[in-house]
Coordinates of C-alpha atoms and ligand atoms in Angstrom, one line a residue:
M1 CA -0.1 0.0 0.1
P2 CA 1.5 3.5 -0.9
T3 CA 2.3 5.7 1.9
I4 CA 0.6 8.9 1.7
P5 CA 2.2 11.8 3.4
T6 CA -0.6 13.9 4.9
T7 CA 0.7 16.8 6.9
P8 CA -1.4 19.8 6.3
S9 CA 1.3 21.6 4.5
E10 CA 1.1 19.0 1.8
T11 CA -2.6 19.5 1.1
G12 CA -1.7 23.2 0.1
P13 CA 0.9 25.8 0.5
D14 CA 1.8 27.1 3.7
P15 CA 0.5 30.7 3.9
V16 CA 3.9 32.1 4.9
G17 CA 7.0 30.2 3.7
G18 CA 9.2 28.5 5.9
P19 CA 12.2 26.7 6.2
G20 CA 12.4 23.8 3.8
P21 CA 10.2 20.6 4.6
T22 CA 11.4 17.9 7.1
A23 CA 10.0 14.5 6.8
R24 CA 7.5 13.8 9.1
P25 CA 6.2 10.5 10.4
T26 CA 3.9 9.0 7.9
T27 CA 1.6 6.1 8.1
E28 CA 0.1 3.9 5.4
V29 CA -3.7 4.9 5.2
T30 CA -6.1 3.9 2.5
P31 CA -5.7 5.7 -0.8
G32 CA -8.4 8.0 -1.4
A33 CA -8.4 9.0 2.1
E34 CA -8.9 12.7 1.1
P35 CA -10.2 15.2 3.9
S36 CA -13.6 16.6 3.3
V37 CA -12.2 20.0 4.3
P38 CA -8.3 20.1 3.6
A39 CA -6.5 20.5 6.8
A40 CA -4.5 23.6 5.1
Q41 CA -7.7 25.4 4.8
V42 CA -8.7 24.8 8.4
A43 CA -5.3 26.0 9.3
A44 CA -5.7 29.0 7.4
G45 CA -7.2 30.6 10.6
A46 CA -10.3 32.4 11.6
E47 CA -10.0 35.2 9.0
S48 CA -10.6 32.7 6.3
S49 CA -14.4 32.4 6.4
V50 CA -14.4 30.3 3.3
A51 CA -12.0 27.6 4.5
Q52 CA -12.8 27.2 8.0
P53 CA -15.6 24.6 8.8
S54 CA -18.5 26.4 10.6
A55 CA -20.3 24.7 13.4
A56 CA -23.0 24.2 10.9
E57 CA -21.0 22.5 8.8
L58 CA -19.5 20.2 11.5
A59 CA -23.1 19.7 12.5
R60 CA -24.1 18.4 9.2
A61 CA -21.1 16.2 8.8
A62 CA -21.7 14.6 12.2
A63 CA -25.5 14.4 11.6
E64 CA -24.8 12.4 8.3
L65 CA -22.2 10.3 10.1
A66 CA -24.9 9.5 12.8
G67 CA -26.9 8.0 10.3
G68 CA -29.6 5.6 11.4
L69 CA -28.1 4.8 14.6
I70 CA -30.5 6.7 16.7
A71 CA -31.9 4.4 19.5
P72 CA -34.5 5.2 22.0
P73 CA -33.6 6.9 25.5
A74 CA -33.0 4.6 28.5
P75 CA -33.0 5.4 32.0
V76 CA -29.8 5.9 33.8
R77 CA -28.5 2.6 35.3
L78 CA -25.8 2.6 38.1
G79 CA -23.4 1.2 35.9
D80 CA -23.8 3.6 33.2
V81 CA -20.6 5.6 34.2
V82 CA -17.6 6.6 32.3
P83 CA -14.9 5.8 33.3
A84 CA -16.4 2.5 34.3
P85 CA -15.9 2.1 38.0
E86 CA -14.0 -0.7 39.8
H87 CA -17.3 -2.2 41.5
V88 CA -20.9 -1.6 40.8
T89 CA -23.6 -3.2 43.0
P90 CA -27.0 -2.1 41.8
D91 CA -30.0 -2.4 44.0
P92 CA -33.1 -1.3 42.0
A93 CA -35.2 -1.4 45.2
A94 CA -33.2 1.7 46.5
D95 CA -33.5 4.4 43.8
F96 CA -33.6 7.7 45.4
T97 CA -35.4 10.7 44.0
L98 CA -34.5 14.4 45.0
T99 CA -37.3 16.2 46.5
G100 CA -35.9 19.5 46.5
D101 CA -35.7 19.7 50.4
E102 CA -32.1 18.2 50.7
A103 CA -29.3 19.6 52.1
I104 CA -25.8 18.8 51.2
R105 CA -24.0 17.6 54.5
V106 CA -20.3 17.7 54.4
D107 CA -17.3 17.4 56.5
P108 CA -15.5 20.6 56.9
A109 CA -12.5 19.7 54.7
G110 CA -14.8 18.8 52.0
R111 CA -16.6 21.9 51.8
D112 CA -15.3 23.1 48.5
V113 CA -16.5 19.7 46.9
A114 CA -20.0 20.1 48.6
E115 CA -20.3 23.7 47.1
Q116 CA -19.3 22.5 43.5
L117 CA -22.1 19.6 43.9
A118 CA -24.5 22.2 44.9
A119 CA -23.5 24.4 42.1
L120 CA -23.9 21.6 39.6
L121 CA -27.3 20.6 40.5
R122 CA -28.8 23.9 41.4
P123 CA -29.5 25.4 37.9
A124 CA -31.2 22.4 36.4
T125 CA -33.1 21.2 39.5
G126 CA -33.8 24.9 40.7
H127 CA -33.3 23.2 44.2
P128 CA -32.0 25.2 47.0
L129 CA -29.3 22.5 48.2
P130 CA -27.9 24.5 51.1
V131 CA -24.5 23.1 52.3
A132 CA -24.2 22.5 55.8
D133 CA -21.8 20.8 58.3
T134 CA -22.2 16.9 58.9
T135 CA -25.4 15.9 60.8
P136 CA -28.1 14.9 58.4
G137 CA -31.3 16.6 58.3
P138 CA -34.8 15.0 58.4
D139 CA -35.8 15.5 54.7
G140 CA -33.3 13.2 52.9
L141 CA -29.7 13.8 52.6
L142 CA -26.8 14.0 50.2
A143 CA -23.7 13.4 52.4
L144 CA -20.1 13.8 51.4
T145 CA -18.0 12.2 54.2
L146 CA -14.2 12.2 54.5
S147 CA -13.2 8.6 55.8
G148 CA -13.1 8.4 59.6
A149 CA -15.8 10.9 60.1
P150 CA -18.8 9.0 61.1
L151 CA -22.0 9.7 59.3
D152 CA -24.9 9.8 61.5
A153 CA -27.1 7.3 59.6
G154 CA -29.5 6.7 62.4
A155 CA -30.9 10.1 62.1
T156 CA -32.4 9.2 58.8
G157 CA -32.8 5.5 59.3
A158 CA -30.5 5.3 56.5
D159 CA -28.6 2.1 56.3
L160 CA -25.9 3.0 54.0
G161 CA -23.6 0.0 54.6
A162 CA -20.0 0.0 55.9
A163 CA -18.0 2.5 54.1
S164 CA -14.7 3.5 54.9
G165 CA -12.0 5.9 53.1
A166 CA -9.1 3.7 54.4
D167 CA -8.9 1.5 51.1
L168 CA -9.9 4.0 48.6
G169 CA -6.7 5.4 48.2
A170 CA -5.9 9.2 47.4
E171 CA -8.5 9.3 44.6
G172 CA -11.0 6.6 45.3
Y173 CA -14.5 7.0 46.8
R174 CA -17.6 5.0 47.7
L175 CA -20.9 5.9 46.6
D176 CA -24.2 4.6 48.1
V177 CA -27.5 5.4 46.8
T178 CA -30.4 4.3 49.2
A179 CA -34.1 4.9 49.3
N180 CA -33.0 7.6 52.2
G181 CA -30.3 9.6 50.5
V182 CA -26.9 9.4 48.8
R183 CA -23.4 9.3 50.5
I184 CA -19.9 9.7 49.0
V185 CA -17.1 8.5 51.3
A186 CA -13.5 9.3 50.5
A187 CA -10.2 9.7 52.1
T188 CA -9.6 13.0 50.3
P189 CA -11.3 15.9 48.8
A190 CA -10.3 14.6 45.5
G191 CA -12.0 11.4 46.2
L192 CA -15.1 13.2 47.1
F193 CA -14.8 15.1 43.9
Y194 CA -14.6 12.0 41.8
G195 CA -17.8 10.7 43.6
V196 CA -19.4 13.8 42.7
Q197 CA -18.6 13.4 39.1
T198 CA -20.1 9.8 39.2
L199 CA -23.1 11.0 41.0
R200 CA -23.6 13.8 38.2
Q201 CA -23.6 10.9 35.6
L202 CA -26.3 9.1 37.3
L203 CA -28.7 11.9 37.2
P204 CA -30.7 12.4 34.0
P205 CA -28.8 14.2 31.2
A206 CA -31.0 17.2 31.8
V207 CA -29.0 18.0 35.0
E208 CA -26.5 19.5 32.7
S209 CA -28.8 22.2 31.7
R210 CA -27.8 25.5 33.1
T211 CA -31.5 26.6 33.3
P212 CA -34.3 24.9 35.2
V213 CA -35.8 21.8 33.7
A214 CA -39.0 20.0 35.0
A215 CA -37.7 16.4 35.4
R216 CA -37.8 13.5 37.9
W217 CA -34.4 13.6 39.5
T218 CA -33.8 10.1 40.2
L219 CA -30.7 8.4 41.0
P220 CA -30.3 4.4 40.6
G221 CA -30.2 2.5 43.9
G222 CA -27.0 0.6 44.9
S223 CA -23.3 0.9 45.7
I224 CA -20.2 1.9 43.7
V225 CA -16.6 1.5 45.2
D226 CA -14.0 3.1 42.7
R227 CA -10.4 3.9 42.4
P228 CA -8.2 4.8 39.6
R229 CA -5.9 2.3 37.7
Y230 CA -3.1 5.1 37.1
P231 CA -2.1 8.0 39.2
Y232 CA -1.3 10.1 36.0
R233 CA -4.5 10.6 33.6
G234 CA -3.9 13.6 31.4
A235 CA -4.7 15.3 28.1
M236 CA -2.4 17.9 26.4
L237 CA -3.4 21.2 24.7
D238 CA -1.1 22.6 22.1
V239 CA -1.6 26.6 22.6
A240 CA 1.7 27.2 20.7
R241 CA 0.3 26.2 17.1
H242 CA -2.8 28.0 17.6
F243 CA -3.4 30.3 20.7
F244 CA -6.2 29.7 22.8
P245 CA -7.6 32.3 25.4
V246 CA -7.8 31.6 29.2
S247 CA -11.5 30.8 29.0
D248 CA -10.9 28.0 26.5
V249 CA -8.4 26.5 28.7
L250 CA -10.7 26.5 31.6
R251 CA -13.4 24.8 29.7
V252 CA -10.9 22.1 28.4
I253 CA -10.2 21.5 32.3
D254 CA -13.9 21.3 33.2
H255 CA -13.8 18.7 30.5
L256 CA -11.0 16.6 31.9
A257 CA -12.4 16.7 35.5
R258 CA -15.7 15.4 34.3
Y259 CA -14.1 12.1 33.2
K260 CA -11.7 11.9 36.2
L261 CA -8.6 13.0 34.2
N262 CA -5.9 14.7 36.7
H263 CA -3.4 16.4 34.5
L264 CA -3.5 18.8 31.8
H265 CA -0.3 19.3 29.9
L266 CA 0.1 22.5 28.1
H267 CA 2.3 22.7 25.1
L268 CA 3.5 26.3 25.8
T269 CA 6.1 27.0 23.1
D270 CA 6.7 25.9 19.7
D271 CA 8.1 27.2 16.4
Q272 CA 4.8 29.3 15.8
G273 CA 4.6 30.9 19.2
W274 CA 5.8 31.3 22.7
R275 CA 2.8 31.6 25.0
I276 CA 4.3 32.4 28.5
A277 CA 5.5 35.5 29.7
V278 CA 9.2 35.2 31.5
P279 CA 10.7 37.8 33.5
G280 CA 14.2 39.0 32.3
W281 CA 13.1 37.9 29.0
P282 CA 10.1 40.0 28.0
R283 CA 10.6 39.8 24.2
L284 CA 9.7 36.0 24.5
A285 CA 6.1 36.7 25.0
T286 CA 5.9 40.4 23.2
V287 CA 7.6 39.2 20.1
G288 CA 7.9 35.6 20.3
G289 CA 4.0 35.3 21.2
V290 CA 2.9 37.2 18.2
G291 CA 1.5 34.8 15.3
E292 CA 0.4 31.3 14.9
V293 CA -0.2 28.6 12.0
G294 CA -1.9 30.5 9.2
G295 CA -0.8 34.0 10.3
G296 CA -3.4 34.6 13.0
P297 CA -2.5 37.1 15.7
G298 CA -1.4 34.5 18.4
G299 CA -0.9 35.7 21.9
H300 CA 0.4 34.5 25.2
Y301 CA -0.4 34.1 28.8
T302 CA 0.8 36.6 31.6
A303 CA 1.7 35.1 34.9
D304 CA -1.8 36.2 36.2
D305 CA -3.4 34.4 33.3
Y306 CA -1.3 31.3 34.1
R307 CA -2.1 31.5 37.8
R308 CA -5.8 31.5 36.9
I309 CA -5.5 28.3 34.8
V310 CA -3.6 26.7 37.6
R311 CA -6.2 27.9 40.1
H312 CA -9.2 26.5 38.1
A313 CA -7.4 23.3 37.6
A314 CA -6.5 22.9 41.3
A315 CA -9.9 23.4 42.0
R316 CA -11.0 20.5 39.9
H317 CA -8.1 18.4 41.2
V318 CA -6.2 18.9 37.8
T319 CA -2.4 19.1 37.9
V320 CA -1.1 21.5 35.2
V321 CA 2.2 20.2 33.4
P322 CA 3.8 23.0 31.7
E323 CA 6.0 22.3 28.6
V324 CA 8.5 24.3 27.1
D325 CA 9.9 22.3 24.1
L326 CA 13.7 22.2 23.9
P327 CA 16.2 22.3 22.0
G328 CA 13.9 22.0 18.7
H329 CA 10.6 23.7 18.2
T330 CA 12.3 27.0 19.3
N331 CA 12.0 29.2 16.1
A332 CA 9.5 31.7 18.0
A333 CA 12.3 31.9 21.0
L334 CA 14.8 32.6 18.1
V335 CA 12.8 35.5 16.5
A336 CA 12.7 37.2 20.1
Y337 CA 16.3 36.3 21.0
P338 CA 18.5 35.7 18.2
E339 CA 21.5 35.3 20.7
L340 CA 20.1 32.0 21.3
A341 CA 20.3 30.9 17.6
P342 CA 23.4 28.8 16.4
D343 CA 24.3 31.7 13.8
R344 CA 23.0 34.5 16.1
V345 CA 20.7 35.5 13.3
A346 CA 16.9 36.1 13.9
P347 CA 14.8 33.7 11.8
P348 CA 11.4 35.0 10.2
P349 CA 8.4 34.1 12.1
Y350 CA 7.1 30.9 11.1
T351 CA 3.3 30.2 10.5
G352 CA 3.6 26.7 8.6
T353 CA 3.4 23.3 10.0
E354 CA 6.8 21.7 9.4
V355 CA 8.8 20.5 12.1
G356 CA 12.7 19.9 13.1
F357 CA 14.4 22.8 11.6
S358 CA 14.9 25.2 14.5
Y359 CA 16.9 24.8 17.7
V360 CA 18.6 26.9 20.4
D361 CA 22.5 26.5 20.3
P362 CA 23.6 23.7 22.6
A363 CA 27.1 25.0 22.7
S364 CA 26.4 28.6 24.2
E365 CA 26.1 29.1 27.7
R366 CA 23.6 31.8 27.3
T367 CA 21.2 29.0 26.1
Y368 CA 21.5 27.4 29.5
D369 CA 20.9 30.6 31.3
F370 CA 17.8 31.3 29.2
V371 CA 16.6 27.6 30.0
A372 CA 17.3 28.3 33.8
D373 CA 15.4 31.5 33.8
V374 CA 12.2 29.9 31.9
L375 CA 12.2 26.8 34.0
A376 CA 12.6 28.8 37.2
E377 CA 9.6 31.0 36.3
L378 CA 7.5 27.9 35.3
A379 CA 8.3 26.0 38.5
A380 CA 7.6 29.2 40.7
L381 CA 4.0 29.4 38.9
T382 CA 3.2 25.8 39.0
P383 CA 2.3 24.0 42.2
G384 CA 2.5 20.5 40.6
P385 CA 5.6 18.4 40.6
W386 CA 6.4 18.0 36.8
L387 CA 8.2 20.2 34.2
H388 CA 7.9 19.1 30.7
I389 CA 11.0 19.8 28.6
G390 CA 9.9 18.6 25.2
G391 CA 13.0 17.1 23.5
D392 CA 11.0 15.8 20.4
E393 CA 12.3 16.2 16.8
A394 CA 15.3 18.1 17.4
F395 CA 16.6 16.7 14.2
K396 CA 19.5 19.3 13.9
V397 CA 21.0 18.5 17.2
K398 CA 22.2 15.0 17.1
G399 CA 24.2 12.5 19.1
A400 CA 26.3 13.8 22.1
A401 CA 25.2 17.3 21.5
Y402 CA 21.6 16.3 22.2
T403 CA 22.1 14.0 25.1
G404 CA 24.5 16.4 26.7
F405 CA 22.0 19.1 26.3
V406 CA 19.0 17.2 27.6
E407 CA 21.2 16.0 30.6
R408 CA 22.1 19.6 31.5
V409 CA 18.5 20.6 31.3
Q410 CA 17.3 17.7 33.3
A411 CA 19.9 19.0 36.0
I412 CA 18.3 22.5 35.7
V413 CA 14.8 21.0 36.3
A414 CA 16.2 19.0 39.3
A415 CA 17.5 22.2 40.8
T416 CA 14.1 23.9 40.7
G417 CA 12.7 20.9 42.8
K418 CA 10.7 19.5 40.2
T419 CA 10.6 16.1 38.3
V420 CA 11.4 16.2 34.6
V421 CA 9.1 14.9 31.9
G422 CA 10.1 14.9 28.3
W423 CA 8.9 13.2 24.9
H424 CA 10.3 9.8 24.4
Q425 CA 13.3 11.0 22.5
I426 CA 15.1 12.1 25.4
A427 CA 15.4 8.4 26.5
P428 CA 19.1 8.0 25.3
A429 CA 20.3 10.8 27.8
A430 CA 21.5 9.6 31.4
H431 CA 18.6 9.0 33.7
A432 CA 17.8 11.7 36.1
D433 CA 15.9 11.1 39.4
G434 CA 12.2 10.3 38.8
R435 CA 12.4 11.1 35.1
V436 CA 9.3 10.4 33.1
L437 CA 9.2 9.7 29.3
Q438 CA 5.9 10.5 27.3
W439 CA 5.9 7.7 24.8
W440 CA 4.3 8.7 21.4
G441 CA 5.3 5.9 19.0
T442 CA 3.1 4.3 16.6
T443 CA 4.3 0.6 17.0
G444 CA 5.0 -0.6 20.6
D445 CA 8.4 -1.7 19.7
D446 CA 10.9 0.7 21.1
P447 CA 14.0 -0.7 22.6
V448 CA 15.6 2.7 23.3
T449 CA 12.6 3.7 25.4
A450 CA 12.6 0.1 27.0
E451 CA 16.1 0.5 27.8
A452 CA 15.6 4.0 29.5
V453 CA 12.8 2.3 31.7
R454 CA 15.4 -0.3 32.9
R455 CA 17.5 2.5 34.0
G456 CA 14.8 3.8 36.0
A457 CA 12.4 6.0 33.9
R458 CA 8.7 5.9 34.1
L459 CA 6.4 6.1 31.2
I460 CA 3.3 8.2 30.2
V461 CA 1.9 6.5 27.3
S462 CA 0.4 8.4 24.4
P463 CA 0.4 6.0 21.3
G464 CA 0.0 8.4 18.2
N465 CA -2.1 6.0 16.6
H466 CA -4.5 5.6 19.4
A467 CA -4.3 8.4 21.8
Y468 CA -3.5 11.5 19.6
L469 CA -6.7 13.5 19.3
D470 CA -5.4 15.6 16.5
M471 CA -5.7 12.5 14.3
K472 CA -9.0 12.3 12.1
Y473 CA -11.9 10.0 13.1
A474 CA -12.4 9.1 9.4
P475 CA -11.4 10.2 6.2
D476 CA -14.5 12.4 5.8
T477 CA -14.3 14.1 9.1
P478 CA -13.3 17.6 9.1
I479 CA -10.0 19.0 11.1
G480 CA -7.0 17.0 12.0
H481 CA -4.3 15.0 10.7
D482 CA -3.6 11.3 9.6
W483 CA 0.0 10.7 9.7
A484 CA -0.3 8.4 12.7
G485 CA -3.5 6.8 11.2
L486 CA -7.3 7.6 11.6
I487 CA -8.4 7.0 15.1
D488 CA -12.1 6.2 15.5
V489 CA -13.7 5.8 18.9
R490 CA -12.8 2.1 18.9
K491 CA -9.2 2.7 17.8
A492 CA -9.0 5.4 20.9
Y493 CA -10.3 2.7 23.2
D494 CA -8.9 -0.5 22.3
W495 CA -5.4 -0.7 23.5
D496 CA -4.0 -1.4 27.0
P497 CA -1.6 1.2 28.3
G498 CA -0.2 -1.6 30.8
S499 CA 1.2 -3.8 27.9
H500 CA 1.4 -1.3 25.0
V501 CA 5.2 -0.7 25.0
A502 CA 7.3 -4.1 24.5
D503 CA 9.7 -4.7 27.2
V504 CA 8.3 -2.2 29.5
S505 CA 6.8 -3.7 32.9
A506 CA 3.4 -2.6 33.9
E507 CA 4.7 -0.9 37.0
A508 CA 6.8 1.6 34.9
V509 CA 3.6 2.9 33.3
L510 CA 2.7 6.0 35.3
G511 CA -0.4 6.5 33.0
V512 CA -1.8 7.6 29.9
E513 CA -2.2 11.0 28.0
A514 CA -4.2 12.1 25.1
P515 CA -2.3 15.0 23.2
L516 CA -4.2 17.5 21.1
W517 CA -1.9 19.2 18.6
T518 CA -3.4 22.2 17.0
E519 CA -2.0 22.9 13.7
S520 CA -5.4 22.3 12.2
V521 CA -7.5 23.3 15.1
T522 CA -8.6 27.0 15.5
S523 CA -11.7 27.4 18.0
L524 CA -13.1 25.8 20.9
P525 CA -15.9 23.9 19.2
E526 CA -13.1 22.3 16.8
I527 CA -11.1 21.3 20.1
E528 CA -14.3 19.9 21.5
F529 CA -15.1 18.1 18.2
L530 CA -11.7 16.3 18.5
L531 CA -12.0 15.7 22.3
F532 CA -15.6 14.2 22.3
P533 CA -16.1 11.2 22.3
R534 CA -12.5 10.0 22.4
L535 CA -11.2 11.8 25.4
P536 CA -13.7 9.7 27.4
A537 CA -12.1 6.6 25.8
V538 CA -8.5 7.7 26.9
A539 CA -10.0 8.5 30.3
E540 CA -11.5 5.0 30.7
L541 CA -8.2 3.3 29.8
G542 CA -6.5 5.6 32.6
W543 CA -8.9 5.1 35.3
S544 CA -10.7 1.8 34.9
P545 CA -9.4 -1.6 35.9
R546 CA -8.5 -3.7 33.0
S547 CA -11.1 -6.2 33.8
T548 CA -13.8 -3.7 32.8
H549 CA -12.4 -3.3 29.4
D550 CA -15.1 -4.0 27.0
W551 CA -15.8 -2.1 23.6
A552 CA -19.5 -3.3 23.5
G553 CA -20.1 -2.1 27.0
F554 CA -18.1 1.1 26.6
R555 CA -19.8 2.1 23.6
A556 CA -23.3 1.6 25.0
R557 CA -22.4 3.7 28.3
L558 CA -20.6 6.4 26.1
A559 CA -23.9 6.6 23.9
G560 CA -25.8 7.9 27.0
H561 CA -23.3 10.8 27.3
G562 CA -24.4 12.3 24.0
P563 CA -27.5 14.0 25.5
R564 CA -25.5 15.2 28.3
W565 CA -23.0 16.9 26.0
T566 CA -25.9 18.5 24.2
A567 CA -27.4 19.6 27.4
A568 CA -23.9 21.2 28.4
G569 CA -23.4 22.9 25.2
I570 CA -20.4 20.6 24.3
T571 CA -19.8 20.1 20.6
F572 CA -18.9 16.4 19.7
H573 CA -18.6 14.1 17.0
R574 CA -21.6 11.8 16.4
A575 CA -19.1 8.9 15.7
P576 CA -21.0 6.2 13.8
D577 CA -19.8 3.5 15.9
V578 CA -21.6 4.6 18.9
P579 CA -25.2 4.1 19.2
W580 CA -26.3 7.6 20.3
P581 CA -29.7 7.8 21.7
A582 CA -32.6 10.0 20.2
E583 CA -32.9 13.0 21.9
P584 CA -36.7 13.7 21.7
D585 CA -36.6 17.1 23.2
S586 CA -33.9 18.5 21.6
P587 CA -33.2 19.4 17.9
A588 CA -30.0 17.3 18.7
A589 CA -32.1 14.2 17.8
T590 CA -31.6 14.9 14.0
T591 CA -28.9 17.8 14.3
P592 CA -25.8 16.8 16.6
A593 CA -24.7 19.1 19.4
I594 CA -22.7 21.7 18.1
P595 CA -23.7 25.0 19.5
A596 CA -24.1 28.2 17.4
Q597 CA -22.7 29.9 20.4
P598 CA -19.8 28.8 22.4
G599 CA -20.9 27.4 25.9
P600 CA -21.3 29.0 29.2
D601 CA -18.4 31.1 30.6
T602 CA -16.4 28.5 32.4
A603 CA -14.9 30.8 34.9
T604 CA -18.3 30.9 36.7
E605 CA -19.4 27.4 35.5
P606 CA -19.5 24.8 38.3
V607 CA -17.3 21.9 38.3
Ligands
TNX1 C1 4.4 15.3 16.2 S1 4.2 14.1 18.9 C2 5.0 16.2 17.0 C3 4.1 17.5 17.0 C4 3.3 17.7 16.0 C5 2.4 16.5 16.0 C6 1.3 16.4 15.0 C7 5.4 15.0 19.1 C8 6.3 14.9 20.3 N1 5.8 15.9 17.9 O1 5.1 18.6 16.8 O2 2.3 18.7 16.3 O3 3.3 15.4 15.6 O4 0.5 15.3 15.0

């Protein structure tokens, strides 16, 4: 089968010429797999109203794909949760219906989560749901209990069973629905938060509405005991190829949290733009931040912008992982500071989509001053433990020059007190304490990465041909690439992070991440179109025990989320491999859920 290179720049000329093309990974795809909307047109940016698919076009495309797969709606069952919980014990005799008189009772340390639950439920239900400390009230209850704090079940006659946070770990929870109320028990606020995400999914989809809905708010009876498989469950957003405002990033964080993902990797710098202000190097943001793929304006985050992102994430138990891509992918930095370039000459700004041509001079001490200042600032702004140094596709820094550079940068990260993460290309460099490689290969056979793991590295697994959210779903879906293959929902779901990379022990796998590169992605609806429904698939691989893995069961559970996304104003792809239910009260029964307007302002949104 012929190999068809399908980078956006090969479907049309780059809007602004750049350095000569460099070979990109290609894959064998079915001949004739032409995009219905050429990626280069999509990449041409918001100014090109002809080229960019409108929300309506996306909607039509998705509607066509939905075809005849519309099935009647079904009531929510206790097991209809994504990601699949570890243990589900339904008790159909114990359904609980909110009356409107409930209070949310919570241990003081869990108060924030209780407020989030209230903020989630109030708009659609119209219930007042006051939040109060512990003792259950007489009229039914929603109780959030941190382990060790006893619930006075006798006050309501509730028999919620023995529930202890002790075995639930740092993120697990137990959720009990009885005829008398609902209780979530966890050892930590994070565990309570994940219990709340599950509770949210057990209510009818209309709970996602931000305006009152007349509905019977019934939760299916029984117990769920749930813990994650991996401590690292993430997604990446590339804000360098196209820049996205803080509000978009906040909304992406909300999407992660909904599916119990706990890391947001921000790809902050690349050839097309430098997106974070750095004290002492002001031109990185003011000059390097200007522009993006296709020639749009670009932009950058101030320290306050970044803090806002970090705060929003932390409130949703999401850790931000900032990436500064080094030594390659640095054209924007070189435009701002030519002293970092090997020839000390400023290159032109770059708005194309090739890779591998730029690099900071690994032989110059000034480069390491720059790296140290940048990483010190990110370390200061970032509460989480990780700093991601990129390291991919530095085709012009080879051999000892490359490994020597990576080893120095690893040491700089260590000096900030953070733990280094890098794309798996950094594998040949010496081990550094705790270091993590993010593996993005397309075949699981990678002896160099396996050897780095034997020397002590851990892995975040992001297979390009399963977890890359910028790959197209199908030849005829708009937006995205296909160099790593087409990724439909089943392909996103049907792999095992624990055994994917040959000769890597299951214990070395820290978790999974789904990267979204944005050469072809220009807006929030386009981000959401690529995230949904594949992000929940990857989230399930990160959270759920392998024993629950079952495509038939997953697609059935996932189908029930379409109406939730519709109610929440989330754009999604009505993938033909998922049996979406009809949505009788919504035009989305025939046209998919792509809002004409962006969704609600995330900053004021609940969870
Ligand atoms: C490869 S994956 C890249 C990115 C591109 C992406 C497009 C990786 C570490 N590098 O620079 O954006 O392909 O799919």
